[in-house]
Short mmCIF file of C-alpha atoms in Angstrom, two decimals:
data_model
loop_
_atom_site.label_atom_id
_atom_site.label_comp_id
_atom_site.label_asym_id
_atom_site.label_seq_id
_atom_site.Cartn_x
_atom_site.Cartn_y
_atom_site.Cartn_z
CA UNK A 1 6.61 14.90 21.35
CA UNK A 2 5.10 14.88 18.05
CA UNK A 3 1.73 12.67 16.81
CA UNK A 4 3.69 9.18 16.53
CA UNK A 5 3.36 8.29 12.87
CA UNK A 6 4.55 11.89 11.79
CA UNK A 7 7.57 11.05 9.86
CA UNK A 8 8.81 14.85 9.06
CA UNK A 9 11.44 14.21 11.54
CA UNK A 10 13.46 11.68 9.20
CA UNK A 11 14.83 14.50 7.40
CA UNK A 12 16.91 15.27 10.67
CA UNK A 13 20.44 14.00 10.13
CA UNK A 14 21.55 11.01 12.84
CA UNK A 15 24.84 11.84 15.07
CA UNK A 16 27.54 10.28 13.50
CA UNK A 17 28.38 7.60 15.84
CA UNK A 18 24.74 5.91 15.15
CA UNK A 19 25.57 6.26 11.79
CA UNK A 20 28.57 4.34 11.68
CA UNK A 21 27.31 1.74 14.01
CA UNK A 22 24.49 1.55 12.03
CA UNK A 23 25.71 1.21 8.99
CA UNK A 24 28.62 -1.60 9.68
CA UNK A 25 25.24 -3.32 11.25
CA UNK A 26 26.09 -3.20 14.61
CA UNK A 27 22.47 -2.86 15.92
CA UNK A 28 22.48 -3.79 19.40
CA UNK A 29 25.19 -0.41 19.72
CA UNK A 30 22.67 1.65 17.70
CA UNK A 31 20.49 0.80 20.76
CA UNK A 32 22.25 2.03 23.43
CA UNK A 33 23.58 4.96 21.69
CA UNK A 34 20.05 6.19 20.85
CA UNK A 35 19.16 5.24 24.32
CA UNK A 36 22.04 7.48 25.84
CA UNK A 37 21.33 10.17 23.63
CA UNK A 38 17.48 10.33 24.59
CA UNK A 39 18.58 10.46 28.36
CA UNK A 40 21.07 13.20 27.86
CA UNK A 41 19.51 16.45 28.75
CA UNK A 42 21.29 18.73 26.19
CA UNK A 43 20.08 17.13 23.42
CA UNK A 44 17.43 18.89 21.40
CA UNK A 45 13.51 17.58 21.10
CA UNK A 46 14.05 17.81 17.31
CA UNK A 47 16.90 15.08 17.48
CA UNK A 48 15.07 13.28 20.16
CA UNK A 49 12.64 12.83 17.73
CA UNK A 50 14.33 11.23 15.24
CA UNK A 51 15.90 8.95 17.25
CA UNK A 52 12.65 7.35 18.58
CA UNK A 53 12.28 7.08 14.78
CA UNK A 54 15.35 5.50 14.04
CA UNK A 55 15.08 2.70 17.21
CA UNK A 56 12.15 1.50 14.77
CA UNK A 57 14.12 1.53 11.68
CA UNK A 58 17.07 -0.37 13.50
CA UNK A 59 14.38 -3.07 14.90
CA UNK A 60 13.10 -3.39 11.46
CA UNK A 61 15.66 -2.98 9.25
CA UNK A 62 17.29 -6.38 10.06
CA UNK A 63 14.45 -8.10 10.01
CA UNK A 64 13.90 -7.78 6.08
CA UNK A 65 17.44 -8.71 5.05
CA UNK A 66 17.26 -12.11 6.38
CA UNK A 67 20.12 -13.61 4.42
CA UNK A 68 23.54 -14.07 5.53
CA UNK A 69 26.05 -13.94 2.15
CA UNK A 70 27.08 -17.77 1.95
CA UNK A 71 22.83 -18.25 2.70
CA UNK A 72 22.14 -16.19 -0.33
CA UNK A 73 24.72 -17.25 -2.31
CA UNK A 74 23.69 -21.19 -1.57
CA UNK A 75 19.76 -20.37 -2.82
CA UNK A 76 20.91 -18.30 -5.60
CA UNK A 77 22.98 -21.50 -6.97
CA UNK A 78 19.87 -24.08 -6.23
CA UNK A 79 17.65 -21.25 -7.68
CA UNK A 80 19.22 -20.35 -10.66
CA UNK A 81 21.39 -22.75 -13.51
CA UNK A 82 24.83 -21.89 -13.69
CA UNK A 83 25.16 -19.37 -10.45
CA UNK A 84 28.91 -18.71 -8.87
CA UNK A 85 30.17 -16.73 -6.60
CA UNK A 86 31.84 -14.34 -9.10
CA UNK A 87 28.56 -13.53 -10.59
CA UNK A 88 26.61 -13.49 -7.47
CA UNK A 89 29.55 -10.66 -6.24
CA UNK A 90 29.26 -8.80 -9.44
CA UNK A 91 25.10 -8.60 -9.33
CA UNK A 92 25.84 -7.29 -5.80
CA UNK A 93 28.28 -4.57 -7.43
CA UNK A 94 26.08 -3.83 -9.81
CA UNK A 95 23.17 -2.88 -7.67
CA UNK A 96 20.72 -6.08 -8.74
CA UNK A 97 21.04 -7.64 -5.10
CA UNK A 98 19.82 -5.43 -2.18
CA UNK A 99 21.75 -5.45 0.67
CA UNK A 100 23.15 -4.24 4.05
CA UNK A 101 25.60 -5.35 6.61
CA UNK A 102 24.47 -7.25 9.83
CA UNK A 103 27.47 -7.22 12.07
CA UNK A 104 29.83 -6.98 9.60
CA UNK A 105 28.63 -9.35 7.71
CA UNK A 106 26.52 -9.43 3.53
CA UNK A 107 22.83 -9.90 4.27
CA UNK A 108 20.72 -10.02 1.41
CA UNK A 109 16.81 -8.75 1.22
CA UNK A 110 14.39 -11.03 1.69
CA UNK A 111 13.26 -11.29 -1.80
CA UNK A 112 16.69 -10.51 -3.60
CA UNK A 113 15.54 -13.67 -6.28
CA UNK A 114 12.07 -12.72 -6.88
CA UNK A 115 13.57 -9.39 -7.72
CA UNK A 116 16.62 -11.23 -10.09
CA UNK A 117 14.22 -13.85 -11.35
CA UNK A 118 11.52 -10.61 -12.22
CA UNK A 119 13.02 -7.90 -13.89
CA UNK A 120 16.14 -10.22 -15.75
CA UNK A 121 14.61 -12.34 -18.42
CA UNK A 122 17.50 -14.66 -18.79
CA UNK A 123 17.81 -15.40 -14.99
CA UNK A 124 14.21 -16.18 -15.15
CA UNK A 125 15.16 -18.46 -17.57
CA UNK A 126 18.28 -20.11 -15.94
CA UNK A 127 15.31 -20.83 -12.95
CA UNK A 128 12.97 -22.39 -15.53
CA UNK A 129 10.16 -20.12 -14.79
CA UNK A 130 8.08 -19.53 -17.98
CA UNK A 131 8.92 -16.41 -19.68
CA UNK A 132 6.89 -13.42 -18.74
CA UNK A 133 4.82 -13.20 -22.48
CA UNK A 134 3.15 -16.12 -21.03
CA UNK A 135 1.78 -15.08 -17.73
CA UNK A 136 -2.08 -14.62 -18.05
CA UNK A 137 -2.27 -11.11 -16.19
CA UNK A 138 0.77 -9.73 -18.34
CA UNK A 139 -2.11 -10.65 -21.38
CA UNK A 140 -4.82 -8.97 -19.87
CA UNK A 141 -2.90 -6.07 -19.96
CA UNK A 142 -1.78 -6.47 -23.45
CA UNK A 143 -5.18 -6.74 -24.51
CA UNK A 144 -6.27 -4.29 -22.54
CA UNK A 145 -3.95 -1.88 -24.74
CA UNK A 146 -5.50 -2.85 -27.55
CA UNK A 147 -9.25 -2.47 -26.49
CA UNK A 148 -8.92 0.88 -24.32
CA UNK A 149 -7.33 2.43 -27.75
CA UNK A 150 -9.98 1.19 -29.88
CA UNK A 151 -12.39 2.25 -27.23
CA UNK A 152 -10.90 5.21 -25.81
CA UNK A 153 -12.88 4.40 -22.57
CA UNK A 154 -13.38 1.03 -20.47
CA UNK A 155 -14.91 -0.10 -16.94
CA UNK A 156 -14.70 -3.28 -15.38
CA UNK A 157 -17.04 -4.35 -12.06
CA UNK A 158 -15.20 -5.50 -9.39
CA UNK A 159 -16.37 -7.46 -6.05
CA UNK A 160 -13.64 -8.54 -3.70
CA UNK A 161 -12.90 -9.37 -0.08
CA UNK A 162 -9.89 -8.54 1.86
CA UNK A 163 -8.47 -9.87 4.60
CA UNK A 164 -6.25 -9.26 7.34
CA UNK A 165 -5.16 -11.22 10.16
CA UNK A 166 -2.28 -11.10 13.54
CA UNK A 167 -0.17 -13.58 13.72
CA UNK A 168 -0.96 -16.08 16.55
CA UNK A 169 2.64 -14.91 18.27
CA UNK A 170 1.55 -11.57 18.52
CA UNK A 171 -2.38 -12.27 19.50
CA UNK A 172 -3.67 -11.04 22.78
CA UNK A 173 -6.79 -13.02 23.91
CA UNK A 174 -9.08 -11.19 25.68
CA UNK A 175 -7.61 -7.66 25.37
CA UNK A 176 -9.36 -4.93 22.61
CA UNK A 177 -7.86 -4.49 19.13
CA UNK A 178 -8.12 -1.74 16.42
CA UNK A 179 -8.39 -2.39 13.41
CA UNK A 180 -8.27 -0.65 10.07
CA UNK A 181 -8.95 -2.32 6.78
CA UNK A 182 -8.52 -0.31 2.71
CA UNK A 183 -11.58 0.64 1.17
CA UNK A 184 -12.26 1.65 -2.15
CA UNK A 185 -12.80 5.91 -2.26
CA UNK A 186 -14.40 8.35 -4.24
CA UNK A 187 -11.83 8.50 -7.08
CA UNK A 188 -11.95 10.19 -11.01
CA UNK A 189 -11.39 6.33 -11.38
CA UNK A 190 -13.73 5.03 -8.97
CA UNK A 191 -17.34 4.56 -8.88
CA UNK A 192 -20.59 3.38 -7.56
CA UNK A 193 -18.90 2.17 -4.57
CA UNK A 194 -20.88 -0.42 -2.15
CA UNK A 195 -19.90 -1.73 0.91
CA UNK A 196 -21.51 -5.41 1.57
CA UNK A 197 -19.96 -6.86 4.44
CA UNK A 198 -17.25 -6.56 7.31
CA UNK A 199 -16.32 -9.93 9.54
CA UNK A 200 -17.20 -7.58 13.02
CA UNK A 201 -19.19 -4.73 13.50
CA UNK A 202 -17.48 -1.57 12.19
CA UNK A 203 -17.05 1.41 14.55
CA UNK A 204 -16.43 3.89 11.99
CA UNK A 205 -16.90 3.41 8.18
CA UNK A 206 -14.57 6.11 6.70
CA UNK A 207 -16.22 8.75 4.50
CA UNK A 208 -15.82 7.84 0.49
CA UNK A 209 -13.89 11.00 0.96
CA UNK A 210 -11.41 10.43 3.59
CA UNK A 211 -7.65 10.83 1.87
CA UNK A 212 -6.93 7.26 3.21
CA UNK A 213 -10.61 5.68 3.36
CA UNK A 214 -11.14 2.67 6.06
CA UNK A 215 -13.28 0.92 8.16
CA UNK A 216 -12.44 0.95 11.59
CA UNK A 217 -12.90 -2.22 13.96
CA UNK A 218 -12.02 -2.60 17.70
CA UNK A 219 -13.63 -5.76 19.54
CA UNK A 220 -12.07 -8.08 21.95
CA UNK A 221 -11.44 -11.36 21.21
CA UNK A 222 -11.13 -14.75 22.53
CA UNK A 223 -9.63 -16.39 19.35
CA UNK A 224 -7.48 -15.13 17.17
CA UNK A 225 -9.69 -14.66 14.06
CA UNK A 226 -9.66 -12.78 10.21
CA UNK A 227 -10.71 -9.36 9.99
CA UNK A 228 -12.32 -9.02 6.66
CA UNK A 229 -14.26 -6.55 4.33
CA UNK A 230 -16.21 -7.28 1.48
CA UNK A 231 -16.97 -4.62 -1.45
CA UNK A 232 -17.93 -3.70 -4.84
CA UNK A 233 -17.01 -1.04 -7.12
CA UNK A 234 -16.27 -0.13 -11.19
CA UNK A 235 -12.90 1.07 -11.67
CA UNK A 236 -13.36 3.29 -15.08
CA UNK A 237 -11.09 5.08 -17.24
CA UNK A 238 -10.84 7.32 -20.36
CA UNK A 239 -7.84 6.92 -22.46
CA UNK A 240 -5.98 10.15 -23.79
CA UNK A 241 -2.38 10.64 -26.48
CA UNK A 242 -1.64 12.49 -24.23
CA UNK A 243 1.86 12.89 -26.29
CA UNK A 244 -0.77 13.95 -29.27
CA UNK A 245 0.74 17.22 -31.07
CA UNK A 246 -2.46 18.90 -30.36
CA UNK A 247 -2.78 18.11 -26.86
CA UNK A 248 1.35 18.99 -26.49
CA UNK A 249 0.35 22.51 -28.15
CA UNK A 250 -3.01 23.70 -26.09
CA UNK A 251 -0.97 22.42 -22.96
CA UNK A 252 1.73 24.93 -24.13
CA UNK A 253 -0.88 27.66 -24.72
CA UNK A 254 -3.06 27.17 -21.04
CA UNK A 255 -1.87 29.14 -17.74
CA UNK A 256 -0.96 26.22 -15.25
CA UNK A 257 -2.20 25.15 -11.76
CA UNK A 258 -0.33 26.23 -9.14
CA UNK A 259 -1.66 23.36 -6.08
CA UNK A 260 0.22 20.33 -5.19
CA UNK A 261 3.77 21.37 -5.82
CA UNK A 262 4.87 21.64 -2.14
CA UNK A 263 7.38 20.19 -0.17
CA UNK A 264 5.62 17.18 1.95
CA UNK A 265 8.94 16.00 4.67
CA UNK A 266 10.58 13.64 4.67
CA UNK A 267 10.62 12.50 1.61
CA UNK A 268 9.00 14.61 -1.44
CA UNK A 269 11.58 17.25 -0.80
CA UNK A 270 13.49 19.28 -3.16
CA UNK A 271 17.02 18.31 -2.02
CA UNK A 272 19.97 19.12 -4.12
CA UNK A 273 20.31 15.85 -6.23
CA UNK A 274 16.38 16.40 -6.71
CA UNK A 275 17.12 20.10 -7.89
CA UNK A 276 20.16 18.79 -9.97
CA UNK A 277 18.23 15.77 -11.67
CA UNK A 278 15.07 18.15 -12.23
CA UNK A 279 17.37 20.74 -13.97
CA UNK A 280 19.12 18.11 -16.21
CA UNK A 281 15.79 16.20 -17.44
CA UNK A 282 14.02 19.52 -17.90
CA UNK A 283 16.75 21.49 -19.68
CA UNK A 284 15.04 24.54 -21.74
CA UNK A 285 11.59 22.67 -22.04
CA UNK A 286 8.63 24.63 -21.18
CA UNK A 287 5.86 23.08 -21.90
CA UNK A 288 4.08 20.49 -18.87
CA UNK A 289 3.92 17.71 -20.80
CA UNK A 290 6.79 17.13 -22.50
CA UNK A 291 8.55 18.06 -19.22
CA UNK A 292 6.57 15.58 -16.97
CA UNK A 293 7.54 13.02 -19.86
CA UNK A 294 11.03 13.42 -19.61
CA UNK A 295 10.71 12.49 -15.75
CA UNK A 296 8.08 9.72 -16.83
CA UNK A 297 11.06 7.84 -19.35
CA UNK A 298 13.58 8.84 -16.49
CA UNK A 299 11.33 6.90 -14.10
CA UNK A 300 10.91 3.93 -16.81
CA UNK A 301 13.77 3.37 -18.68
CA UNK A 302 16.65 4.04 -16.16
CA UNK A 303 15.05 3.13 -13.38
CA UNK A 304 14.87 -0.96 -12.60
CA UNK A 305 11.99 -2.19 -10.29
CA UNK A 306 13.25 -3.82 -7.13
CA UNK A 307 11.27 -5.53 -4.33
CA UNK A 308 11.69 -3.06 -1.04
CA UNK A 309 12.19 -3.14 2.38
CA UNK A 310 9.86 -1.24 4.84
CA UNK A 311 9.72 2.41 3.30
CA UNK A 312 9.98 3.91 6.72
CA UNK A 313 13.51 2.38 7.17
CA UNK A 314 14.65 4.64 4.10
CA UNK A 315 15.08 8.38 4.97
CA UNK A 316 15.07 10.10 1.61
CA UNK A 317 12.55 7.80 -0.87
CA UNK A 318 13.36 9.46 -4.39
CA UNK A 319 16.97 10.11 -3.49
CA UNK A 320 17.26 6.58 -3.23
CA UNK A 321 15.39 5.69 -6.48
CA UNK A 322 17.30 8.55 -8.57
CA UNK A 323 20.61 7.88 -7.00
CA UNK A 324 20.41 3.94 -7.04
CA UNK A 325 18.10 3.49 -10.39
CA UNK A 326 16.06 0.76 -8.62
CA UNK A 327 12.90 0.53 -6.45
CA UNK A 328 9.26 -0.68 -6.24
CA UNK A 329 6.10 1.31 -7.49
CA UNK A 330 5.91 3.25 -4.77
CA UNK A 331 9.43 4.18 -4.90
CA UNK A 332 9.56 5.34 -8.46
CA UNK A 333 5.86 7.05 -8.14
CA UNK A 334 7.80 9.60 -5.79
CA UNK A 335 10.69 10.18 -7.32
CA UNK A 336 8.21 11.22 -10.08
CA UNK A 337 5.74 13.24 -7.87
CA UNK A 338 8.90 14.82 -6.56
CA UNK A 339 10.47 16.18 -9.70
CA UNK A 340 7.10 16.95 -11.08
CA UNK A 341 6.92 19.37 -7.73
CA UNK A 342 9.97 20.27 -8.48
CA UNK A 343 9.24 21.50 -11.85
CA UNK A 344 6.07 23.18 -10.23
CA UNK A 345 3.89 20.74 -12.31
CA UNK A 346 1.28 19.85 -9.63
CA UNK A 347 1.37 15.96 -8.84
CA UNK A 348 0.23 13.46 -6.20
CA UNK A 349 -0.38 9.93 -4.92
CA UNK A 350 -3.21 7.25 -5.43
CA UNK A 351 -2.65 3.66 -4.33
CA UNK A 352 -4.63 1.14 -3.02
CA UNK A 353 -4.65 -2.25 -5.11
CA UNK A 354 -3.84 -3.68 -8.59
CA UNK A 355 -6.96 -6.29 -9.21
CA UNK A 356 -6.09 -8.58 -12.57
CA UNK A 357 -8.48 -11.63 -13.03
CA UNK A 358 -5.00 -13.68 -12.59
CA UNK A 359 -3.66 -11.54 -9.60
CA UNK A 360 -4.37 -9.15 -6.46
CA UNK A 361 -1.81 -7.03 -4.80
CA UNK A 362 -1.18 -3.58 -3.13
CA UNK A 363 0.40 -1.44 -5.64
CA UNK A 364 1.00 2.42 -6.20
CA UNK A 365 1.03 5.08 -8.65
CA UNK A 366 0.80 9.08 -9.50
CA UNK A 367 -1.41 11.17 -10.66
CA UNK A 368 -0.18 15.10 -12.24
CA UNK A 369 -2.30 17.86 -13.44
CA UNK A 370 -1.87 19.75 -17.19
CA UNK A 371 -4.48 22.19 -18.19
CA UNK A 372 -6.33 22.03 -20.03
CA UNK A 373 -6.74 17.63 -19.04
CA UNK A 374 -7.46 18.21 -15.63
CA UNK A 375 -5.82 15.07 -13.35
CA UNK A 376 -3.61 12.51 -15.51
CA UNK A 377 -1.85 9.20 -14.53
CA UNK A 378 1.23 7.88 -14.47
CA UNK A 379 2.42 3.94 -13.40
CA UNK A 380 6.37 4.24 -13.89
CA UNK A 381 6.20 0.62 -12.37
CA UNK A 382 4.15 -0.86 -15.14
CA UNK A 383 5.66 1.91 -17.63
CA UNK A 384 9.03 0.22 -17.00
CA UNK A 385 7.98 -2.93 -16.87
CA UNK A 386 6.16 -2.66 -20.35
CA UNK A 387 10.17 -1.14 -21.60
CA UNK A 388 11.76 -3.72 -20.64
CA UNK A 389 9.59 -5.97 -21.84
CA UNK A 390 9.70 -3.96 -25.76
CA UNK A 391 5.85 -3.51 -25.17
CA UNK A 392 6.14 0.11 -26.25
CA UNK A 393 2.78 0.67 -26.59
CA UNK A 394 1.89 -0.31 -23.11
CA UNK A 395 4.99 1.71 -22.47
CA UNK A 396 3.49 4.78 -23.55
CA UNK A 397 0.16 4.30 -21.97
CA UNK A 398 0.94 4.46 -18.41
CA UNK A 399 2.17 8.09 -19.56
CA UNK A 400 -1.77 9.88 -18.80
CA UNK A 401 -3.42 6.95 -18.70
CA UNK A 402 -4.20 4.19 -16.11
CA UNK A 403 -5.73 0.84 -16.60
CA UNK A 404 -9.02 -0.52 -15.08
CA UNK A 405 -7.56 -2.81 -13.39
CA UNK A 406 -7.26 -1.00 -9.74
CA UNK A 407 -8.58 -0.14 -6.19
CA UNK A 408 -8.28 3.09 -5.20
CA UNK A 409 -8.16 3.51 -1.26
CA UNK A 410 -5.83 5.92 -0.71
CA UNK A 411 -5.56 10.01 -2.79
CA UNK A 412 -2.97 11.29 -0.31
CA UNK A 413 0.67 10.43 1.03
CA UNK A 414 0.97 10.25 4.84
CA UNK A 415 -2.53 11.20 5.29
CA UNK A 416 -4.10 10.09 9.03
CA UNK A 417 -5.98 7.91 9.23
CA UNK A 418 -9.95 8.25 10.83
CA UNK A 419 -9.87 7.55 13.73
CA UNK A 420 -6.16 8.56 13.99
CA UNK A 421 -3.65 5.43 15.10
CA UNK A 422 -2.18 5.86 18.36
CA UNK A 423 0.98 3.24 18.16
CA UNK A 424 3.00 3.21 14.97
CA UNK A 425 1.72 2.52 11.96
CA UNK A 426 2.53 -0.88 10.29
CA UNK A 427 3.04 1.79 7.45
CA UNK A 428 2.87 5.34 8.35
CA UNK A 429 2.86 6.41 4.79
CA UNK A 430 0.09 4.58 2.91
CA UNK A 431 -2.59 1.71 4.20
CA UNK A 432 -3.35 -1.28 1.59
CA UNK A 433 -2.64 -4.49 4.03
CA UNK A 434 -4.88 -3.01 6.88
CA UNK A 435 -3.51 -1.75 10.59
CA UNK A 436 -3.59 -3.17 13.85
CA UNK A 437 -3.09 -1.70 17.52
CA UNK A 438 -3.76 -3.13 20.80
CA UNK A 439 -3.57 -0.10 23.75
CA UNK A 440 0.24 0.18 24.18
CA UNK A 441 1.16 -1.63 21.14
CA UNK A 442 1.20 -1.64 17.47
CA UNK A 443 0.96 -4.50 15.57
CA UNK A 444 4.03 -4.64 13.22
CA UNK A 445 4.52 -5.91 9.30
CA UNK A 446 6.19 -8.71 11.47
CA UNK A 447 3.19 -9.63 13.15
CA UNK A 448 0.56 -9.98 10.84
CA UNK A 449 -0.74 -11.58 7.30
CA UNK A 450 -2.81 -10.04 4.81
CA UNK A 451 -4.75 -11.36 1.40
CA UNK A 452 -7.28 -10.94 -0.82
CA UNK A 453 -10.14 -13.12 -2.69
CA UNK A 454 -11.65 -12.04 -6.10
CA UNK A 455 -15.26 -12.92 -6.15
CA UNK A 456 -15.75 -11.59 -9.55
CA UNK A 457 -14.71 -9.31 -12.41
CA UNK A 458 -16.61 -8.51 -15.62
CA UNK A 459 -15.98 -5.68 -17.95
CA UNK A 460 -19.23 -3.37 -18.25
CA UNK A 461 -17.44 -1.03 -21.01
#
């Protein structure tokens, strides 16, 4: 059998029975179909494989769509002025409610009105939540437009904690844990990073290097207690026009890279919709930049953010986001690394955390390379975001450019972590929570609670 958190295996169809089982939400059948098929001799390893996959998508998949129909329905008409259940039917229809059956019956995702209530100003408004102009880390950014223009450069220093905890259900007194916690890596973005404290004595401080940089933890304990990590580190950028004629032309004129347009299973893969799309949104165009645009505005202004369930209960990532036109910032920065592949413009991940003096949260984004610029960004999250808002500006910023406002822990998509996990990852594509292992167990996103505390932020540049 394969290392546990290798996820290639996804891109192995199911049998068809799982499938339909599956898919009507019958998920105690799922189980004893996969069960039969892993016990019948005949069957290949390579669909063995992706069935012991696919018993932890069926436990987990459930588990974020929470909401029965006539639940959902009830909190969307306390939630928002005016709700019925003709509306609430068509934003189902229409793709703005995410959900699946559960035994043949509507569930909705977990956070189906944060989702409404974010990216639809007027059902923000029906909820009497103050508009989104208003929110004190949506002016930072403005600003931040205007000064990192005016600039061209800027660095803030940044000195935060985080945390991450199991849940008291899932806590083992007594027996050893292993622990990994995010830490800020050697980045074009990052620098002068210094690590202060950690709440037990690390085994293994990852290398500023590693692809997906942590320190490693594994104690005993007694008590169920916070595993924490202190740190400091400037995030700095340099802004470019990136759509400047000049820079458009000498792009057009330079011989191009050639790294970092593979495949990577299961999901940056060129599948035919990805071929298709790429085709369509590239037409005749030549040149890198004004290609890797045309997939940038794809990304942003077609594309609608949506709060996610667990990515590893979603086989095909940026079929999803181009087929459905919705999905978080991790969703939308593949479906942009993938057609930038695609294209054979070389492109990649960097994630880690978004750090605003008025919020902290995991968040995602891309990076692709144009000679003669070297590595450039790309945030089709906060690209869209800025679209739908009619901040156009901001809009065309996140197109080679990347705010200081980050933590950079992770350069690489499904990179191992050091020391490599032996139970499944709580994600076993990225790390910005923090993971958690006891000998024959993983600790799941079930099981555990995460946060962050912002000691202090100043801008240096």
């Amino acid at each position: 059998m394969k290392y546990i958190n290798d996820m290639a295996p996804l891109a192995v169809d199911l049998p068809e029975d799982i499938l339909r089982a599956k898919w009507c939400g019958d998920f105690a059948r799922c189980q004893r179909l996969i069960d039969i098929y892993l016990e019948n001799e005949k069957i290949p390893e390579c669909t063995k494989e992706r069935l012991r996959i696919e018993k932890r998508i069926i436990y987990a998949l459930p588990r974020d769509f929470e909401y029965p129909y006539e639940t959902a329905l009830k909190m969307a008409e306390e939630a928002i002025s005016g709700m019925t259940r003709e509306e609430f039917d068509s934003l189902i229809d229409h793709g703005k409610i995410e959900w699946i059956y559960v035994n043949g019956v509507i569930h909705c995702h977990t956070r189906f009105l944060d989702t409404l209530t974010k990216v639809n100003p007027d059902m923000a408004e029906r909820a009497g939540l103050p508009p989104a102009a208003e929110d004190p880390a949506k002016i930072v950014l403005k600003q931040n437009v205007i000064d990192f223009k005016a600039t061209g450069k800027a660095t803030w220093h940044i000195h935060m904690k985080a945390w991450f905890k199991i849940d008291d259900d899932a806590f083992r007194p007594g027996e050893t844990v292993k622990v990994h916690l995010p830490l800020p890596k050697n980045a074009i973005n990052m620098k002068n990073i210094n690590i202060i404290a950690t709440s037990h004595q690390p085994a293994v401080i990852g290398d500023a290097d590693d692809a997906q940089r942590t320190v490693y933890i594994e104690t005993a304990l007694e008590q169920n207690e916070q595993f924490w990590v202190e740190y400091e580190y400037d995030s700095t950028v340099k802004y470019i026009n990136l759509m400047d004629e000049k820079n458009i032309e000498l792009a057009g004129k330079t011989s191009q890279a050639k790294f970092d347009t593979e495949e990577l299973y299961p999901h940056i893969r060129f599948t035919p919709f990805i071929r298709q799309l790429c085709a369509e949104l590239k037409g005749d165009e030549k040149n890198p930049i004004k290609v890797a645009r045309k997939f940038y505005d794809y990304c942003t202004t077609k594309v609608t953010y949506s709060y996610m369930r667990e990515y590893f209960t979603i086989r095909e990532i940026p079929d999803y986001c181009g087929l459905g036109l919705k999905g978080d910032c991790g969703v939308q920065a593949l479906l942009f690394i993938t057609l930038c592949r695609c294209a054979g413009i070389p492109a990649k991940w960097q994630s880690g955390l978004y750090v605003n003096p008025h919020y902290v949260g995991p968040h995602d984004w891309a990076m692709f390379h144009v000679e003669p610029f070297g590595w450039l960004f790309a945030d089709c999250s906060f690209g869209g975001s800025a679209f739908r808002a009619g901040e156009y500006d901001r809009h065309e910023l996140y197109f080679g450019n990347l705010d200081p406002f980050r933590m950079a822990a992770n350069s690489e998509y499904q990179a191992d972590l050091v020391p490599e996990k032996k139970q499944l990852r709580i994600d076993p594509y990225d790390n910005q929570r923090g993971e958690a292992e006891y000998e024959d167990a993983g600790i799941t996103s079930f099981d555990m609670e995460y946060g962050y505390e912002l000691i202090s932020m100043e801008k240096t540049v």
